[in-house]
Structures are given as C-alpha cells and as structure tokens.
Amino acid sequence: MKYYDKLIFELSKPGRAAYTLPDNGCPKANIPAGLMRTEPAVLPEVTEVDVARHYTALSQMNFGVDTGFYPLGSCTMKYNPKINEEIAAMPAFQGLHPLQPADTVQGALEVYYEMDKALSTITGMKRFTLNPCAGAHGELTGLMVIRSYHMSRGDLARTKIIVPDSAHGTNPASAAVCGLEIVEVKSGANGLVDVESLKPLLGPDIAGIMMTNPNTLGLFEKDIREIAELVHGCGGLLYYDGANMNPLLGMVRPGDMGFDVMHINLHKTFSTPHGGGGPGSGPVGVCEKLAGFLPAPRVEKLPDGRFTVVRSAETAAGQVSAFMGNFGVIVRAYAYILMLGRQGIKLAGKYATLAANYIKESLKDAYKLPIPSVCKHEFVYDGLIDDGSATGKPGATTLDVAKRLLDYGYHAPTIYFPLLFHQALMIEPTETESKETLDEFIDVMHKIAREAAEDPDILHCAPHLAPIGRPDETAAARNPILKFD
Ligand SMILES: *Cc1c(COP(=O)(O)O)cnc(C)c1O
C-alpha cells in the first residue's frame, strides 16, 4: 500500500492514538450540558507511525524548486536560497508585532527603508511602497496612483488604459478592478507592440499604458522610447509590469525607459518562495512627481537618523494592505539583494538570459519557434514540429508534451499562454540552473519529440508514472470535492 492511496480518515481504527497523555489530576470541568458534545468528534484514530508515513508520503508527492527543475514561464521559479529563510526566521524579525512603537523596531524599519532605496536604485524609480502583497495587488495599487494623479489635476476624462494583447492576464483584470476601461493594442509579427497600431488609440481619455518589458514572449520592446514619448505626449502615464524583471537587473532601468509607475514581484525576481510557499510581495515604485500618491503607511528617515512610520492614509491612494505588507518576504528579498551585491545582481540577469537562449536554440529542431530573435529570460514554442500525425493517429499537443514531462521528473512549462499562439509552450529556466540541468532537460524534450513522432499515443495517455493520470480538469475545477464525506 502507498501511504497516499488512502486518506488519513481511511487509515483510522477505533482506539488507536498517536500520543499518550498522563492523567493531569485535574477535576472534570463543570461545562453546562447545553455546551457539551452529544456525540464524539469524528477524528482519525491513527498511530504515530501512520501519521508520519501518511504526511511524509504526501510531502513527497509535491513538486517544488527544491525537488527538481521547474521551467514554468512567466512565473520565475528560481531557487530560494536557504540563508534568506534563516534570516527571516531570526526572532528579532519573526517576533515583531506590527503595532509596536517605532523606537522598539528601528532595525526592521531600517530594512524596510533600505529595501525601498535598493529597489529605487535597481529600477530608476524615486520611491517605493512595499505594502502590496502580490504582483496583481501591486498593479491595482499602481493604477490607483495613476488615477489619483489624473484626478488631482481635475483631469477626469482619463478612464481608459491601453494593454498589449501579449500582457499577463492580471493586467487587464487589475485595470478593470480599478474601474478603468481596457483598450487592447496589437502586437506585430515580431511579437512587439506595434507603434502604428498604438497611435490611433491615444487621446485625452487615456490614463496610460501597461507594459511588460521584456514582454510575455521574452522580447525586449525596443521601441519603448518612442512609445513613452507618444503616451506622455497625449497626457498618459506609463505603467511597467516588472514581475519578472530578472533579465534587466543591473542592465537597464524602467525609470530610464520613461516609465512612471511599476511593480516588481519579490517572489519572482528576488527569489522569495511563491505558491504554497508564499506569501508574496509586489512593491510599487513611482517617479518623482507621483511620490506623494503612494499609499500609507510609509517609513521615513528623520534628520537624526532614526526611522518613523507615517501612518496617515491621507495620500490619494489611501491604504492598500493591513499594516505594511508581508515583512518576512521583504526581509528575504533584502537578504538576497545584499548577498548578490551590485555585481552579482548584474550576473543574475545575464545568466537568466543565457540559460533561456541556450534552451531555445537547442530545441528549435524539434519544436516550432515562431519568433526566432534573441529572447530575455523566457521564450515560447508553438508546439511540436512533428506531432506524429503522419502515423495516422491524432497528433501530440502541447498538453501532451507537458504531461509527458512529468514522467521524466520535471515540472511542466507554462502552456497555452500567452494566447498569441495555439500551442504555446513557454519556458523559463532562470539563472539558478546549472548547464548539466539544462542539458538533461534538453535531452528529455528531444526524447519526447521523438516519442511523439513515432507513437503519439505514448504522449496522449501520459503521465504514466505520476500518482494519478489525467484528471478531468474541467470537472475538477467546476466541481471540486475538497472534503472527506
Ligand atoms: C506573475 C505575474 C503577475 C502577477 O503576479 P502575482 O503575484 O501572481 O499576482 C503579473 N505580471 C506578470 C508579467 C507576471 O509574470
């Protein structure tokens, strides 16, 4: 029996327990009858060894950056250095209460303040708030700053925001939550925002444009200077989605490209855990003229060198999170920045770019590469070159390739995103993988391509080695059964 085949409730046998407590000698509490249970609670009765094996087995079913290569595009699943965890777990950080008086938390406030400075230096922005708790939360905060700015000038007609068709799905979603109307701008055949398609969209109703650069195809928007001039020229502002800023680190700064507002994901670019290992953090940076629109609370440095918390929410964007965001995440990311230093940060971006281009070039004989130019940290294939349909069987799809990768011990890349291609397979290796790991992945991707060409059915019914095969994803999403009945 595999210990994950059964639920902990199914392992239960009456009378078994994982603990023994001595009789504490206390008299029975006098609880009113109306408050007493009439039936015993339904709890699993299992031995300690059953508990240990069951949960250890469950933990081993999990896949994470600590267990294998995780090339999930647009998600930047880079290794989380353990020193970050150690530092964040120090009692001096972990034992803090968000309402402690400022003079008892000077060290923590200094970390907060210095992180604002570090991010401003890296991005060319004037000032950051570290309050938002995710990338999308940062987007909403940044857009609120943009709206507040226009409204403060009595410019009330600017209710539309331009979003490229290659944008991450959170961009239009955050804009809609912020009450803005989304206007889509098309990408050209080269995968970049098409300046000629942009021009007619600009006018007095445009609040700004949201851009990702390098964009979601991993391509650097080389017309960014011209785009910035055009958008500023019509009175709009430029929002930069810096969730995956790693390839730019130490090389180019959004502030220098003309962006006014941006967010950055500490849980992507700066190596802090995400997903189940979260929580996240999406700091928002702004240029000088927008600094007064950032939300409260903020940390300020007093002339005597001490730090204080400005809690007033009288800034136009008010307050966006409880207290000051996910401080433990900020500490981890700050440790990472200090560990790398100026030179190391620059190298991280270069290695991320090198690793992505290495895989991209190595597999283009087997996977369709719709945009062949040099990519930054990630790139997109559009399915297999030979999907095996010549065998007379239905061809293997991107979903099949992703499922087959699980059999070989890899997490799947991002699939069917961005929406620009029908069989999108988006790979992001990050800078933390060795050449050996990249080579092994390339070998496996070639092996899968050969399997597809020879017998696509091998892929259709993958994964063969995972604890479960292919669940009905629609049913699982629409009708999830999340509790033991
Ligand atoms: C991940 C990501 C986001 C959203 O970040 P969350 O922390 O998941 O909310 C936004 N934009 C891009 C480009 C991303 O990759």
XYZ file of C-alpha atoms and ligand atoms in Angstrom:
500
model
C 0.000 0.000 0.000
C 1.161 3.517 -0.751
C 0.525 5.793 2.185
C -1.000 8.417 -0.084
C -3.523 5.971 -1.566
C -5.728 6.455 1.472
C -6.978 9.479 3.313
C -5.923 9.793 6.929
C -9.563 9.043 7.855
C -9.415 5.757 5.949
C -6.361 4.696 7.969
C -8.359 5.172 11.173
C -9.017 2.226 13.552
C -11.011 2.775 16.760
C -8.844 3.137 19.846
C -5.579 3.943 18.063
C -3.747 7.128 19.030
C -0.502 8.850 18.190
C 0.043 10.116 21.701
C -0.497 9.261 25.364
C -1.075 11.959 27.900
C -0.588 11.348 31.616
C -3.576 11.887 33.892
C -3.186 15.504 34.931
C -5.117 15.040 38.135
C -7.486 17.940 37.450
C -11.155 17.563 38.348
C -13.618 17.382 35.438
C -14.625 20.851 34.284
C -18.180 21.839 35.024
C -19.364 22.577 31.487
C -23.097 23.322 31.059
C -24.911 20.425 29.422
C -26.093 22.620 26.523
C -22.491 23.271 25.513
C -21.339 19.647 25.664
C -20.988 17.429 22.571
C -23.595 14.748 22.382
C -21.501 12.592 20.069
C -17.712 12.228 19.945
C -15.920 14.357 17.319
C -15.156 12.500 14.090
C -11.372 12.474 14.173
C -8.991 9.970 12.619
C -7.638 7.463 15.135
C -4.177 6.561 13.921
C -0.787 5.651 15.350
C 2.217 7.942 15.241
C 3.889 5.857 12.535
C 0.760 6.101 10.354
C 0.700 9.869 10.768
C 4.389 10.190 9.955
C 4.198 7.940 6.873
C 0.986 9.475 5.576
C 2.202 13.061 5.699
C 5.719 12.218 4.542
C 4.179 10.444 1.523
C 2.005 13.480 0.806
C 5.002 15.805 1.038
C 6.865 13.617 -1.450
C 4.015 13.901 -3.947
C 4.666 17.599 -4.059
C 6.910 19.171 -6.668
C 8.915 22.267 -5.822
C 12.094 24.115 -6.743
C 13.802 22.108 -4.017
C 12.905 18.807 -5.698
C 13.563 19.454 -9.371
C 13.823 21.734 -12.395
C 10.741 23.950 -12.670
C 10.750 25.782 -16.041
C 7.357 27.474 -15.607
C 7.364 30.504 -17.929
C 6.271 33.907 -16.609
C 6.491 32.551 -13.066
C 10.247 32.744 -12.455
C 10.528 29.682 -10.259
C 14.074 30.329 -9.159
C 15.843 28.671 -6.274
C 15.057 30.170 -2.854
C 18.392 30.497 -1.025
C 18.140 28.983 2.454
C 20.100 31.835 4.032
C 17.062 34.051 3.292
C 14.894 31.687 5.320
C 17.335 31.654 8.210
C 17.485 35.419 8.358
C 13.713 35.855 8.120
C 13.300 33.305 10.933
C 15.519 35.250 13.342
C 13.498 36.016 16.476
C 14.320 39.710 16.068
C 12.289 39.702 12.838
C 9.807 36.959 13.456
C 8.732 38.110 16.919
C 7.707 41.612 15.827
C 4.213 42.985 16.213
C 3.048 45.445 13.540
C 1.769 47.872 16.168
C 4.977 48.028 18.224
C 6.164 51.602 18.831
C 8.670 52.709 16.187
C 11.501 53.147 18.698
C 11.372 49.409 19.504
C 11.629 48.286 15.845
C 14.315 50.558 14.419
C 16.174 47.649 12.791
C 13.079 46.403 10.975
C 12.218 49.922 9.814
C 15.769 50.310 8.536
C 15.394 47.107 6.480
C 12.143 48.487 5.063
C 13.697 51.846 4.267
C 16.852 50.381 2.756
C 14.786 47.992 0.637
C 12.888 50.996 -0.773
C 16.273 52.566 -1.596
C 17.672 49.361 -3.138
C 14.633 48.856 -5.366
C 14.683 52.523 -6.385
C 18.349 52.229 -7.373
C 17.786 48.999 -9.315
C 14.755 50.333 -11.205
C 15.452 54.060 -11.556
C 12.283 54.983 -9.658
C 12.105 57.676 -6.998
C 10.218 55.928 -4.253
C 8.685 52.513 -3.479
C 5.903 51.279 -1.256
C 6.429 47.726 -0.063
C 2.838 47.363 1.126
C 1.183 45.388 -1.733
C 1.088 41.629 -1.111
C 1.274 40.280 -4.690
C 2.045 41.323 -8.238
C -1.609 41.854 -9.086
C -2.068 43.782 -5.846
C 0.850 45.975 -6.930
C -0.815 46.533 -10.307
C -4.008 47.680 -8.643
C -2.048 49.958 -6.308
C -0.045 51.431 -9.179
C -3.172 52.038 -11.237
C -4.799 53.719 -8.245
C -1.770 56.016 -8.118
C -2.257 56.813 -11.812
C -5.970 57.520 -11.349
C -5.304 59.648 -8.269
C -2.737 61.657 -10.172
C -5.098 62.454 -13.042
C -7.969 63.207 -10.666
C -5.794 65.509 -8.539
C -5.341 67.640 -11.649
C -9.036 67.688 -12.398
C -8.365 65.552 -15.480
C -11.400 63.330 -15.020
C -11.813 62.077 -18.598
C -8.866 59.662 -18.424
C -10.737 56.421 -17.809
C -9.115 54.141 -20.401
C -5.918 52.141 -20.167
C -4.035 50.559 -23.052
C -2.911 46.953 -22.560
C -0.985 44.951 -25.209
C -2.505 41.648 -26.379
C 0.568 39.810 -25.062
C 0.049 41.091 -21.494
C -0.184 38.891 -18.438
C -3.852 38.239 -17.595
C -3.593 40.157 -14.339
C -3.013 43.440 -16.230
C -6.496 43.819 -17.729
C -8.009 42.253 -14.592
C -6.362 44.806 -12.264
C -7.313 47.646 -14.597
C -10.942 46.512 -14.550
C -10.922 46.297 -10.738
C -9.551 49.848 -10.716
C -12.545 50.977 -12.789
C -10.597 51.554 -15.981
C -11.749 50.567 -19.428
C -9.272 48.334 -21.261
C -8.161 49.160 -24.788
C -6.105 46.417 -26.427
C -3.122 47.204 -28.629
C -1.977 44.518 -31.062
C 1.482 43.028 -31.317
C 3.193 42.978 -34.695
C 4.510 39.786 -36.349
C 7.780 40.301 -34.464
C 5.933 39.941 -31.118
C 6.459 43.595 -30.151
C 3.878 46.337 -29.574
C 3.079 47.819 -32.960
C 3.663 51.576 -32.753
C 1.406 52.293 -35.728
C -1.492 50.439 -34.070
C -0.852 52.364 -30.872
C -1.014 55.881 -32.333
C -4.756 55.988 -33.145
C -5.628 54.813 -29.619
C -4.016 57.799 -27.905
C -6.100 60.759 -26.787
C -7.461 62.807 -23.869
C -9.349 59.784 -22.461
C -6.186 57.666 -21.986
C -4.953 57.272 -18.399
C -1.898 55.376 -19.544
C -0.447 52.151 -20.917
C 0.561 48.991 -19.043
C 3.618 47.290 -20.473
C 5.858 44.377 -19.658
C 9.387 44.748 -20.926
C 10.772 42.274 -21.779
C 7.246 41.296 -22.708
C 5.498 38.000 -22.076
C 7.205 36.473 -25.114
C 10.558 37.273 -23.506
C 11.211 40.014 -26.086
C 12.582 43.445 -25.322
C 10.252 46.203 -26.568
C 12.886 48.118 -28.461
C 10.531 50.952 -29.418
C 9.931 51.758 -25.769
C 11.448 55.267 -26.048
C 9.094 56.198 -28.879
C 6.129 54.587 -27.108
C 6.947 56.584 -23.949
C 7.072 59.831 -25.926
C 3.766 59.112 -27.633
C 1.920 58.160 -24.434
C 3.356 61.073 -22.449
C 2.564 63.317 -25.386
C -1.135 62.547 -25.062
C -1.051 63.154 -21.296
C -0.981 59.478 -20.255
C 1.372 57.689 -17.892
C 3.435 54.536 -18.398
C 2.947 51.550 -16.111
C 5.670 48.896 -16.044
C 4.847 45.313 -15.088
C 8.171 44.263 -13.568
C 7.014 40.928 -12.155
C 9.827 39.145 -13.950
C 12.479 41.808 -14.047
C 15.422 39.449 -13.669
C 16.933 39.800 -17.156
C 17.127 43.578 -16.757
C 18.764 43.591 -13.343
C 21.795 45.827 -13.415
C 21.455 46.328 -17.190
C 18.530 48.650 -17.944
C 16.158 50.568 -15.665
C 12.427 51.077 -16.246
C 12.805 54.619 -14.866
C 15.311 55.388 -17.621
C 12.991 53.933 -20.271
C 10.340 56.502 -19.340
C 8.091 54.502 -17.037
C 6.255 56.447 -14.317
C 4.884 53.625 -12.163
C 5.868 49.971 -11.787
C 5.585 46.920 -9.631
C 8.103 44.206 -9.062
C 7.455 40.705 -7.702
C 9.805 39.877 -4.855
C 8.547 36.285 -5.154
C 9.847 36.069 -8.700
C 12.676 38.464 -9.389
C 14.130 38.419 -5.883
C 13.988 34.695 -5.106
C 11.399 34.555 -2.329
C 9.106 31.498 -2.370
C 5.708 31.585 -4.052
C 2.647 29.450 -4.438
C 2.173 27.220 -1.401
C 5.488 28.538 -0.074
C 4.251 32.165 -0.308
C 3.069 34.716 0.679
C 4.117 37.168 -1.999
C 5.064 40.801 -2.238
C 4.560 43.283 -5.073
C 6.275 46.590 -4.203
C 5.238 49.597 -6.303
C 7.698 52.254 -7.414
C 6.891 55.672 -8.821
C 8.707 58.598 -10.414
C 9.238 61.813 -8.501
C 6.007 63.612 -9.422
C 3.927 60.654 -8.199
C 5.725 60.051 -4.877
C 3.008 61.864 -2.910
C 0.354 59.492 -4.247
C 1.802 56.327 -2.743
C -0.288 54.631 -0.057
C 0.379 54.729 3.683
C 1.909 53.569 5.950
C 5.386 54.660 4.873
C 8.750 54.567 6.598
C 10.600 57.879 6.724
C 14.093 58.664 7.953
C 14.302 61.509 10.447
C 17.141 64.087 10.378
C 18.698 62.391 13.447
C 18.993 59.107 11.503
C 16.111 57.356 13.264
C 13.150 55.869 11.412
C 9.477 56.590 11.828
C 6.233 55.187 10.426
C 3.892 57.657 8.757
C 0.507 56.016 9.191
C -1.738 58.718 7.862
C -3.706 57.499 4.876
C -4.337 60.979 3.562
C -2.441 60.270 0.396
C -4.758 59.851 -2.515
C -4.283 56.069 -2.786
C -5.113 55.537 0.910
C -4.020 52.264 2.469
C -3.836 49.051 0.420
C -2.951 46.350 2.943
C -3.089 45.582 6.626
C -0.070 47.245 8.188
C 2.982 47.298 5.915
C 2.761 44.244 3.684
C 4.475 40.880 4.060
C 7.511 41.909 6.041
C 9.042 38.398 6.193
C 9.123 38.329 2.386
C 10.755 41.758 2.283
C 13.484 40.558 4.661
C 14.181 37.518 2.451
C 14.418 39.620 -0.709
C 16.625 42.189 1.012
C 18.975 39.393 2.135
C 19.104 38.171 -1.477
C 19.951 41.635 -2.808
C 22.698 42.111 -0.218
C 24.068 38.635 -0.849
C 24.362 39.252 -4.606
C 25.543 42.845 -4.379
C 25.877 45.108 -7.399
C 27.994 42.688 -9.451
C 26.021 39.598 -8.541
C 22.714 41.181 -9.462
C 24.050 42.027 -12.892
C 25.226 38.439 -13.378
C 21.847 37.010 -12.354
C 20.174 38.803 -15.253
C 22.836 37.717 -17.733
C 22.691 34.068 -16.692
C 18.875 34.056 -16.824
C 19.085 35.345 -20.401
C 21.869 32.939 -21.383
C 20.017 29.914 -19.979
C 16.805 30.800 -21.836
C 18.572 31.337 -25.154
C 20.571 28.128 -24.712
C 17.406 26.017 -24.392
C 15.592 27.976 -27.104
C 18.334 27.327 -29.673
C 18.913 23.711 -28.592
C 15.318 22.613 -29.146
C 14.298 24.556 -32.235
C 14.955 21.489 -34.423
C 12.067 19.715 -32.658
C 9.707 22.496 -31.502
C 8.273 25.309 -33.597
C 9.901 28.619 -32.734
C 7.533 31.314 -34.021
C 9.768 34.221 -33.020
C 13.409 33.358 -33.567
C 15.078 36.515 -32.219
C 17.196 36.635 -29.066
C 14.956 36.305 -26.013
C 15.435 37.536 -22.488
C 14.542 35.295 -19.522
C 11.835 33.250 -21.280
C 10.564 32.241 -24.698
C 7.664 30.488 -26.389
C 7.458 27.497 -28.729
C 4.308 26.823 -30.701
C 4.090 23.035 -30.313
C 5.972 20.163 -31.938
C 7.402 20.288 -35.452
C 6.492 16.603 -35.937
C 3.454 15.823 -33.819
C 3.194 12.228 -35.051
C 0.001 12.716 -37.044
C 1.794 11.148 -40.045
C 1.369 7.819 -38.217
C -2.384 8.162 -38.805
C -3.066 8.789 -35.123
C -4.120 12.180 -33.719
C -1.041 14.379 -33.278
C 0.536 15.121 -29.892
C -0.324 18.532 -28.484
C 1.432 20.899 -26.110
C -0.707 19.493 -23.283
C 0.610 16.013 -24.112
C 4.220 17.199 -24.037
C 3.630 18.900 -20.676
C 2.062 15.747 -19.210
C 4.868 13.534 -20.543
C 7.483 15.768 -18.882
C 6.021 14.757 -15.506
C 7.047 11.139 -16.217
C 10.626 12.306 -16.635
C 10.619 14.149 -13.308
C 10.144 17.739 -14.495
C 7.527 20.308 -13.708
C 5.714 21.285 -16.894
C 6.401 24.654 -18.551
C 3.571 27.180 -18.858
C 1.192 26.004 -21.587
C -1.392 27.720 -23.805
C -0.193 31.131 -22.601
C 0.358 33.700 -23.982
C -2.736 33.416 -26.152
C -0.953 34.593 -29.291
C -0.164 31.008 -30.354
C -2.417 27.948 -30.424
C 0.110 25.504 -28.939
C 2.108 27.879 -26.743
C 4.763 26.233 -24.581
C 6.537 28.837 -22.534
C 9.853 28.027 -20.904
C 11.777 29.999 -18.299
C 14.846 28.277 -16.859
C 16.085 31.145 -14.587
C 19.711 31.808 -13.719
C 19.897 29.302 -10.895
C 20.159 26.124 -13.018
C 23.474 24.514 -13.973
C 24.398 23.685 -17.562
C 24.061 19.978 -16.690
C 20.442 20.503 -15.612
C 19.678 22.437 -18.789
C 21.329 19.733 -20.927
C 19.329 16.961 -19.262
C 16.108 18.892 -19.829
C 17.028 19.423 -23.485
C 17.695 15.675 -23.878
C 14.323 14.822 -22.368
C 12.480 17.331 -24.580
C 14.181 15.740 -27.627
C 13.221 12.285 -26.388
C 9.583 13.387 -26.032
C 9.618 14.866 -29.535
C 10.889 11.507 -30.918
C 8.195 9.633 -28.987
C 5.562 11.950 -30.450
C 6.805 11.395 -33.995
C 6.929 7.595 -33.618
C 3.843 6.923 -31.495
C 1.876 9.954 -30.252
C -0.302 7.640 -28.122
C 2.572 7.376 -25.613
C 2.035 11.076 -25.004
C -1.748 11.063 -25.189
C -2.039 8.886 -22.096
C 0.844 10.428 -20.123
C 1.650 10.765 -17.297
C 2.240 7.063 -16.780
C 4.287 7.306 -13.590
C 2.501 10.017 -11.572
C 0.168 9.000 -8.712
C -2.814 9.918 -10.873
C -3.134 10.021 -14.668
C -5.167 12.729 -16.337
C -7.977 14.074 -14.217
C -10.901 15.717 -15.977
C -9.611 19.259 -15.498
C -12.949 20.921 -16.189
C -14.796 18.730 -13.707
C -12.018 19.189 -11.156
C -12.298 22.972 -11.477
C -16.096 23.191 -11.636
C -16.963 20.510 -9.144
C -14.100 20.166 -6.686
C -14.527 17.655 -3.857
C -12.400 19.059 -1.112
C -13.572 17.261 1.999
C -13.926 13.733 3.268
C -17.538 12.714 3.378
C 3.183 36.709 -12.103
C 2.919 37.895 -12.893
C 1.989 38.849 -12.459
C 1.106 38.682 -11.237
O 1.807 38.456 -10.041
P 1.049 37.758 -8.802
O 1.990 37.884 -7.656
O 0.813 36.342 -9.224
O -0.222 38.490 -8.565
C 1.834 39.976 -13.237
N 2.518 40.145 -14.375
C 3.417 39.242 -14.829
C 4.164 39.502 -16.096
C 3.646 38.077 -14.106
O 4.534 37.178 -14.557
